[in-house]
Coordinates of C-alpha atoms (C1' of nucleotides) in Angstrom, one line a residue:
Chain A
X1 CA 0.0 0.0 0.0
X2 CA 1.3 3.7 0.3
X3 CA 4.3 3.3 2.2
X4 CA 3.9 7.5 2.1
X5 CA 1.3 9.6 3.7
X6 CA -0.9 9.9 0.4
X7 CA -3.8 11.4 2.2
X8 CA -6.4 8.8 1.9
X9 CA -9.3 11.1 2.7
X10 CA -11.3 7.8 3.7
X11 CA -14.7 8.4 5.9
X12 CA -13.3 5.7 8.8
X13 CA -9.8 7.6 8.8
X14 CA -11.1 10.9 9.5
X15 CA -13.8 9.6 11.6
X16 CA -11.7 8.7 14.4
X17 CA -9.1 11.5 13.7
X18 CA -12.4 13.2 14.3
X19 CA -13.1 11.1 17.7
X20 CA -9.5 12.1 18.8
X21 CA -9.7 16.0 18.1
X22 CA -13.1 16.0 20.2
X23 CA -11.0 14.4 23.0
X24 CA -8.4 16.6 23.0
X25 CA -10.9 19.7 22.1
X26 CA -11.9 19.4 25.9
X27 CA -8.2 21.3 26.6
X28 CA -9.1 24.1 24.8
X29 CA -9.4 27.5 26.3
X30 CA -8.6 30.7 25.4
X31 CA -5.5 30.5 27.0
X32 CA -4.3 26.9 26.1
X33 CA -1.7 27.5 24.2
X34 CA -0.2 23.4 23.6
X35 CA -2.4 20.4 23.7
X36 CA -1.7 17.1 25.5
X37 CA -1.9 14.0 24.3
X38 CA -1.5 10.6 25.8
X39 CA 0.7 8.4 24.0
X40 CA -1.6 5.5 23.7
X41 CA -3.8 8.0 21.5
X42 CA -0.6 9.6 19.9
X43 CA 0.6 6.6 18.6
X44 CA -2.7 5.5 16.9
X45 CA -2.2 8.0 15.1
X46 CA 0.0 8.0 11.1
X47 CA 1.5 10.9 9.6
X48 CA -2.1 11.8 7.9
X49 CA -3.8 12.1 10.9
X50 CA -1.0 14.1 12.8
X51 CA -1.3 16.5 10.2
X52 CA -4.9 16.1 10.1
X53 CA -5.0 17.0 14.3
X54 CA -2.0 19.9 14.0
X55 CA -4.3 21.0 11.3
X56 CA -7.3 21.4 13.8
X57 CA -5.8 23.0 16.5
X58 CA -3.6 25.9 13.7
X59 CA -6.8 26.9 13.6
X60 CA -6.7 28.3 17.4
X61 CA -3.3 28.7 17.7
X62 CA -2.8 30.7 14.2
X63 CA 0.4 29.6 13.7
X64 CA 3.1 26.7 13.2
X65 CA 2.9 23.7 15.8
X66 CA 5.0 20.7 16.4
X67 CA 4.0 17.7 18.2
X68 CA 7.0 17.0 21.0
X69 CA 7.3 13.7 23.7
X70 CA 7.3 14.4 27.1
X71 CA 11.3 14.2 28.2
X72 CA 9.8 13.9 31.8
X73 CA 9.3 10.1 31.0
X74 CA 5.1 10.8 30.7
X75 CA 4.1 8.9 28.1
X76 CA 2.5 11.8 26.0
X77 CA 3.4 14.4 23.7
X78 CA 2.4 17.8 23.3
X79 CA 0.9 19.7 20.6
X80 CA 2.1 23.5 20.3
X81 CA 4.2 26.3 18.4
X82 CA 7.5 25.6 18.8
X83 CA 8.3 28.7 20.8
X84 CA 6.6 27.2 23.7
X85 CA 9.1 24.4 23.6
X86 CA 12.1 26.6 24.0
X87 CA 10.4 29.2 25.7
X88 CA 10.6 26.4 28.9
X89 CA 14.0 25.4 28.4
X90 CA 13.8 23.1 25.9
X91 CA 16.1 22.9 23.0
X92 CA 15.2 22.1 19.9
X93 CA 18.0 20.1 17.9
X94 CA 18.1 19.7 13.9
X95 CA 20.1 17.0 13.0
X96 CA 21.0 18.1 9.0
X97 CA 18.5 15.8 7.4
X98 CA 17.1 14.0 10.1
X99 CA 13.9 15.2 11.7
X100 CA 14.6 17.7 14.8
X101 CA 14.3 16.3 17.9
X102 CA 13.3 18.1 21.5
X103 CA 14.9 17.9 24.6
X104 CA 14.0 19.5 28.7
X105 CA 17.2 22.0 29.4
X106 CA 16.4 20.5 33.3
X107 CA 19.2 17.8 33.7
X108 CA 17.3 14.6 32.2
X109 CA 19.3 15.0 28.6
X110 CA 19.5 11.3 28.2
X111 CA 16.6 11.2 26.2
X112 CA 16.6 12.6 22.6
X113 CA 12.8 12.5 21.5
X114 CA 11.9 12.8 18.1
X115 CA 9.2 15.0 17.0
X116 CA 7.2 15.2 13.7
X117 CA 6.7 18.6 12.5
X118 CA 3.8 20.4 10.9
X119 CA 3.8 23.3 9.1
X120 CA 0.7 25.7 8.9
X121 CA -1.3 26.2 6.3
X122 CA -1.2 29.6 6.2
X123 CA 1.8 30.7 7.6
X124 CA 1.7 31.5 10.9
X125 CA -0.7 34.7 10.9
X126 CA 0.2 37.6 14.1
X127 CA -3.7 36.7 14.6
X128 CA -5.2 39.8 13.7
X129 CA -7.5 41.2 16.3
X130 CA -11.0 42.0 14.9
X131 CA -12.2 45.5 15.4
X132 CA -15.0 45.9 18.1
X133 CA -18.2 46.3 17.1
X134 CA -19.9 50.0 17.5
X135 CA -23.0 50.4 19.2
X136 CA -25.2 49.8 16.0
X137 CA -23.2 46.6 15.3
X138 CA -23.9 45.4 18.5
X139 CA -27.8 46.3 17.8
X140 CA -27.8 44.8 14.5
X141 CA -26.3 41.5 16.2
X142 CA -29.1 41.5 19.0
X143 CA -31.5 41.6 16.3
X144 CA -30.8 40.1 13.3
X145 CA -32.2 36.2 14.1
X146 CA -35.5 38.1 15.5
X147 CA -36.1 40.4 12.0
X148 CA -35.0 37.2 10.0
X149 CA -37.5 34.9 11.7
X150 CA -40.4 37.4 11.3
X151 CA -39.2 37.4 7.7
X152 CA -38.6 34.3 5.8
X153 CA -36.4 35.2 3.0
X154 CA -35.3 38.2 3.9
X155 CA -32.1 39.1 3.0
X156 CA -29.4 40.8 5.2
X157 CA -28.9 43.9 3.0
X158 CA -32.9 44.2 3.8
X159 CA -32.0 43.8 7.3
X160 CA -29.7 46.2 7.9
X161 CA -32.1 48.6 6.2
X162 CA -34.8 47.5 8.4
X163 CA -32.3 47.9 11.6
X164 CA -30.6 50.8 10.4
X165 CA -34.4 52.8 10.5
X166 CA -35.0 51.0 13.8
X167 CA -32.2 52.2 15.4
X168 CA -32.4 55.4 14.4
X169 CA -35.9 55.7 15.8
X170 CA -34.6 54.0 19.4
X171 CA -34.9 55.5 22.1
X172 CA -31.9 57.6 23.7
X173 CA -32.1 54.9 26.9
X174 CA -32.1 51.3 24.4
X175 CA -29.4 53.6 22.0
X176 CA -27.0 54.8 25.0
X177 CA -27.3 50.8 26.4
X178 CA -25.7 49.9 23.5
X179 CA -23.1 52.3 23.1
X180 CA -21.9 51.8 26.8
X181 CA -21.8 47.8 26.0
X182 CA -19.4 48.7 22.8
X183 CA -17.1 50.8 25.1
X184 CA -17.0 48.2 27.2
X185 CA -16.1 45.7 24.9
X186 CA -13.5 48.0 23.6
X187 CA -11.9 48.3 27.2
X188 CA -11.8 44.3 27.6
X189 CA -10.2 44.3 24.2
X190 CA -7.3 46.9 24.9
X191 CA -6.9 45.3 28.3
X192 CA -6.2 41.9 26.4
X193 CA -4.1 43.3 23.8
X194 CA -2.3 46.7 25.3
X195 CA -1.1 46.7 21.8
X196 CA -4.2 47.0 19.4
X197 CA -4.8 49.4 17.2
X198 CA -7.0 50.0 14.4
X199 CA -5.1 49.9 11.0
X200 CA -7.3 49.8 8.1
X201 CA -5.8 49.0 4.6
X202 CA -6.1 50.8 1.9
X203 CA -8.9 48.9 -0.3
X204 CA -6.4 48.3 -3.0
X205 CA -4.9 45.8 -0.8
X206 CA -7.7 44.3 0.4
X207 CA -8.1 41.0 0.7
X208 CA -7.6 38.8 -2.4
X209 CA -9.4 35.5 -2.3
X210 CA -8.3 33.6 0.5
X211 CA -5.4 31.3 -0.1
X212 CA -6.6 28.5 0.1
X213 CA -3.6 26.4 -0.1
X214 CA -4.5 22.6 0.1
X215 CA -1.2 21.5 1.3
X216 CA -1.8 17.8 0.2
X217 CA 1.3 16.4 2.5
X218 CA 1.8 18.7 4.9
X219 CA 4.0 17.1 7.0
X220 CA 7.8 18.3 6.0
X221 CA 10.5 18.6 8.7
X222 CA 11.5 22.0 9.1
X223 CA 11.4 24.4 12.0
X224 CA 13.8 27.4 12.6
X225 CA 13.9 28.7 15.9
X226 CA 16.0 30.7 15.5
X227 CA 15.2 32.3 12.6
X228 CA 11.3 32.0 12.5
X229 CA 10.8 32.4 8.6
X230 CA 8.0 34.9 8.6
X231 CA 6.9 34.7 5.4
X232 CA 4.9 37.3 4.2
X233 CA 1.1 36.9 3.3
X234 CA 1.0 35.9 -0.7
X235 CA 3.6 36.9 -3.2
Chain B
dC1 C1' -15.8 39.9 -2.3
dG2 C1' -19.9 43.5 -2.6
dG3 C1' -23.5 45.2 -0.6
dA4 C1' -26.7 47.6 3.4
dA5 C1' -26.9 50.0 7.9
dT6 C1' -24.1 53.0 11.7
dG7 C1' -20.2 54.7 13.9
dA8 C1' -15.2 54.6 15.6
dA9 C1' -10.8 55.4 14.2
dA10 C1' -7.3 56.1 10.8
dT11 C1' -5.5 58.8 6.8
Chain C
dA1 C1' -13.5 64.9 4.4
dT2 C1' -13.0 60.3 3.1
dT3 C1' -12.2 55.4 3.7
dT4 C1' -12.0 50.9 6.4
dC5 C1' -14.2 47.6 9.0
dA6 C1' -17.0 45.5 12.7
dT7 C1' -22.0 42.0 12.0
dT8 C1' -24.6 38.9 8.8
dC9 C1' -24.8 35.8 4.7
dC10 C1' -26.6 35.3 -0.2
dG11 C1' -25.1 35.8 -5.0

DNA sequence: CGGAATGAAAT
DNA sequence: ATTTCATTCCG
């Protein structure tokens, strides 16, 4: 059969990739940064569906992750950009052809553990913050399942223009409720990221039609450390 | 992506 | 003064 990870996109395969990714969804919080995974699971696991689970949680993390063993002697492995792995110690070594391996700076350097590497699909995005939502947004949002329900087939440009007239006719109470609830989610942003700021591009650049770059085999062994190749959005 | 509404923030 | 974009989602 295929000695090499052709993706056979078979039903079964992803079905229990599928099971696995709902265990390990259970980790997830806003603050998770690198998954655990019990060894028992991460070895019933091939190079498709590595990729296939490193896939899945890019999609929080926005950016390149690596799956490392445990050098504690846990049998597990974790799940995470490699910065993390370093940024507790760790070294990350890159044998010239061989596939890097990660090991725990804290004394136990008798184990060398191999790691399989997945690179993102996207290349590891700064994770753009989305703008908060202005008072009518927020309105809009509040009101848009109860206007499309009274409506069947109602489309949203209809919607806004239904909710745009509403709004304008709201009282100053139902109006200023909303607009303190914006400012407030605009605090909570700042507070979370000190370093937001607004930074509209010029429509010229806007956004061309999102790469979607199907990375058939994504598993390739490369990760720089040191010099995190940030490559640029498209060419 | 454009559009349809409003408003905050940048240019 | 003008333009982007945040929400929503069909075409």
């Amino acid at each position: 059969m295929d000695l090499y990870q052709s993706p056979s996109h078979s039903k079964e395969h992803t079905v229990y990739l599928d099971a696995i990714w709902n265990q390990l969804q259970e980790q997830i919080n806003p603050f998770l940064r690198v998954l655990c995974i019990n060894g028992s699971i991460y070895r019933l696991m091939d190079d498709f569906g590595k990729w296939y689970i490193a896939k899945k949680f890019m999609e929080f993390t926005r950016e390149a992750v690596m799956f490392c063993r445990d050098g504690t002697g846990q049998d597990r492995h974790y799940l995470g950009a490699p910065r993390h792995f370093i940024a507790n110690g760790g070294i990350v070594h890159s044998p010239d052809g061989l596939e890097p391996f990660w090991t725990m700076d804290n004394g136990s350097n008798a184990h060398l553990e191999t790691t399989t590497v997945c690179q993102p699909l996207a290349p590891s995005k700064p994770a753009k913050i989305p703008r908060p939502p202005n008072a009518y947004i927020l309105y809009r949002k509040d009101r848009h399942n109860i206007v499309k329900a009274a409506n069947p087939g109602i489309t949203n440009n209809e919607i806004s223009q239904i909710l745009g007239r509403a709004w304008n006719k709201e009282s100053r109470e139902v109006r200023q409720k909303y607009k303190e609830m914006s400012e407030a989610i605009k605090v909570a942003l700042l507070e979370k990221h000190p370093d937001y700021q607004y930074k509209p591009r010029k429509s010229s650049e806007k956004r061309r039609r999102t790469r979607r770059i199907h990375q058939t085999q994504g598993i390739s062994v490369e990760v720089d450390l040191a010099a995190s190749s940030a490559t640029n959005t498209m060419a």
